[in-house]
Structure formats: C-alpha cells, structure tokens
Amino acid sequence: VQARKISKSVPMAVVGPGDFFGEVEVFNDTVRCSAAIAQTDCVFLVLARQHLMEAIPQVVLESIFRYSTMRVQWRNSRLLLLLESLANLHWAPARDARAAL
C-alpha cells in the first residue's frame, strides 16, 4: 500500500504485510490528510478509535505511539533535508510559465 497526500500524487510511504497506517489520526481523533492506494490485493482491518482504545492494552498503545512518533520525526527530518537542498539551489520559478519554455 502506498500512502499519498490527497492534494498531490506524491508517494509518502510504502507499507507491507503487517504494517499499519492512520494511527496518528486515531490517537489525535482527526481526519486523515492522505490516502492509501493499494498496489496489490489487500485485506485491511479497520478499527474505530473507541474499539482500539478498549481492546488494546495500554503498553501496546504506548509502543504504537512511540513508533508513530519516530516515524513522523524521520519524515520531518527527510523533509528538512529536501528543503535545505532546494534552498541551496537558489532556484526561483518563472513568473510566466511560457517564459520557461
């Protein structure tokens, strides 16, 4: 499954068997800001926030939270590297798209 930002078709992550996604939104009780696109046939388990909190022991929830936090921090560091690289290019888009042709 590939997670993509809804506004752009830019791959954010690729997950495989046994992986999970959407946990940040479940913990924060917010709406997902990205979409998941299956690259093959998949079977998904969908858990509502209430059922997840009731069914999973606290220690497991804490582990999921720590893992999710590390994943967000890793993505943020990758984004920062990308932005720093772009800043070093001293590139500015053309004001008129036709001027770039």
Short mmCIF file of C-alpha atoms in Angstrom, two decimals:
data_model
loop_
_atom_site.label_atom_id
_atom_site.label_comp_id
_atom_site.label_asym_id
_atom_site.label_seq_id
_atom_site.Cartn_x
_atom_site.Cartn_y
_atom_site.Cartn_z
CA VAL A 1 0.00 0.00 0.00
CA GLN A 2 1.27 3.44 -0.89
CA ALA A 3 0.28 6.42 1.25
CA ARG A 4 -0.10 9.61 -0.76
CA LYS A 5 -1.03 13.19 0.06
CA ILE A 6 -4.54 13.87 -1.23
CA SER A 7 -3.68 17.23 -2.81
CA LYS A 8 -0.70 15.84 -4.73
CA SER A 9 0.17 12.46 -6.14
CA VAL A 10 3.44 12.19 -4.23
CA PRO A 11 4.26 8.88 -2.52
CA MET A 12 4.79 9.42 1.21
CA ALA A 13 5.47 5.82 2.27
CA VAL A 14 5.15 2.22 1.19
CA VAL A 15 3.86 -0.26 3.74
CA GLY A 16 3.79 -4.02 3.55
CA PRO A 17 2.24 -7.03 5.27
CA GLY A 18 1.79 -6.48 8.98
CA ASP A 19 2.37 -2.71 8.77
CA PHE A 20 -0.18 -0.13 9.83
CA PHE A 21 -1.06 3.45 8.99
CA GLY A 22 -3.53 6.08 10.12
CA GLU A 23 -2.66 5.61 13.79
CA VAL A 24 -1.77 9.27 14.30
CA GLU A 25 -5.25 10.31 13.25
CA VAL A 26 -6.78 7.66 15.52
CA PHE A 27 -4.79 8.84 18.54
CA ASN A 28 -5.49 12.50 17.78
CA ASP A 29 -9.11 11.84 16.75
CA THR A 30 -8.63 13.74 13.48
CA VAL A 31 -9.37 13.12 9.79
CA ARG A 32 -6.68 11.62 7.57
CA CYS A 33 -4.89 14.11 5.33
CA SER A 34 -3.60 11.43 2.96
CA ALA A 35 -4.95 8.47 1.04
CA ALA A 36 -3.76 4.90 0.84
CA ILE A 37 -3.59 3.29 -2.60
CA ALA A 38 -3.24 -0.49 -2.78
CA GLN A 39 -0.70 -1.75 -5.30
CA THR A 40 -1.93 -5.34 -4.94
CA ASP A 41 -4.96 -7.11 -3.49
CA CYS A 42 -5.10 -6.38 0.25
CA VAL A 43 -7.06 -7.31 3.32
CA PHE A 44 -7.49 -4.47 5.81
CA LEU A 45 -8.56 -4.37 9.42
CA VAL A 46 -10.30 -1.10 10.23
CA LEU A 47 -10.50 -0.12 13.88
CA ALA A 48 -12.59 2.72 15.25
CA ARG A 49 -10.85 4.82 17.90
CA GLN A 50 -13.21 3.68 20.67
CA HIS A 51 -12.72 -0.02 19.87
CA LEU A 52 -8.96 0.37 19.58
CA MET A 53 -8.66 2.10 22.95
CA GLU A 54 -10.88 -0.52 24.62
CA ALA A 55 -9.29 -3.58 23.04
CA ILE A 56 -5.56 -2.90 23.15
CA PRO A 57 -3.56 -2.98 26.39
CA GLN A 58 -2.01 0.33 27.47
CA VAL A 59 1.56 -0.94 26.94
CA VAL A 60 0.79 -1.79 23.30
CA LEU A 61 -0.83 1.61 22.72
CA GLU A 62 2.27 3.29 24.15
CA SER A 63 4.50 1.26 21.82
CA ILE A 64 2.39 2.20 18.81
CA PHE A 65 2.52 5.84 19.87
CA ARG A 66 6.33 5.76 20.27
CA TYR A 67 6.75 4.07 16.87
CA SER A 68 4.43 6.59 15.22
CA THR A 69 6.31 9.48 16.78
CA MET A 70 9.62 8.13 15.48
CA ARG A 71 8.11 7.71 12.01
CA VAL A 72 6.84 11.33 11.98
CA GLN A 73 10.23 12.59 13.21
CA TRP A 74 12.01 10.62 10.45
CA ARG A 75 9.70 12.08 7.78
CA ASN A 76 10.22 15.57 9.17
CA SER A 77 14.00 15.15 9.02
CA ARG A 78 13.77 13.95 5.39
CA LEU A 79 11.59 16.95 4.53
CA LEU A 80 14.04 19.32 6.21
CA LEU A 81 16.93 17.84 4.17
CA LEU A 82 14.91 18.29 0.98
CA LEU A 83 14.06 21.90 1.83
CA GLU A 84 17.70 22.67 2.67
CA SER A 85 18.80 21.14 -0.64
CA LEU A 86 16.27 23.24 -2.55
CA ALA A 87 17.36 26.39 -0.72
CA ASN A 88 20.97 25.75 -1.77
CA LEU A 89 19.95 25.59 -5.43
CA HIS A 90 18.96 29.29 -5.48
CA TRP A 91 16.18 28.35 -7.86
CA ALA A 92 13.13 30.52 -8.42
CA PRO A 93 10.17 29.59 -10.64
CA ALA A 94 9.50 31.72 -13.73
CA ARG A 95 6.74 34.29 -13.24
CA ASP A 96 5.24 33.31 -16.56
CA ALA A 97 5.06 29.60 -17.40
CA ARG A 98 5.58 30.41 -21.10
CA ALA A 99 8.92 32.04 -20.29
CA ALA A 100 10.21 28.71 -19.08
CA LEU A 101 9.66 27.08 -22.49
#
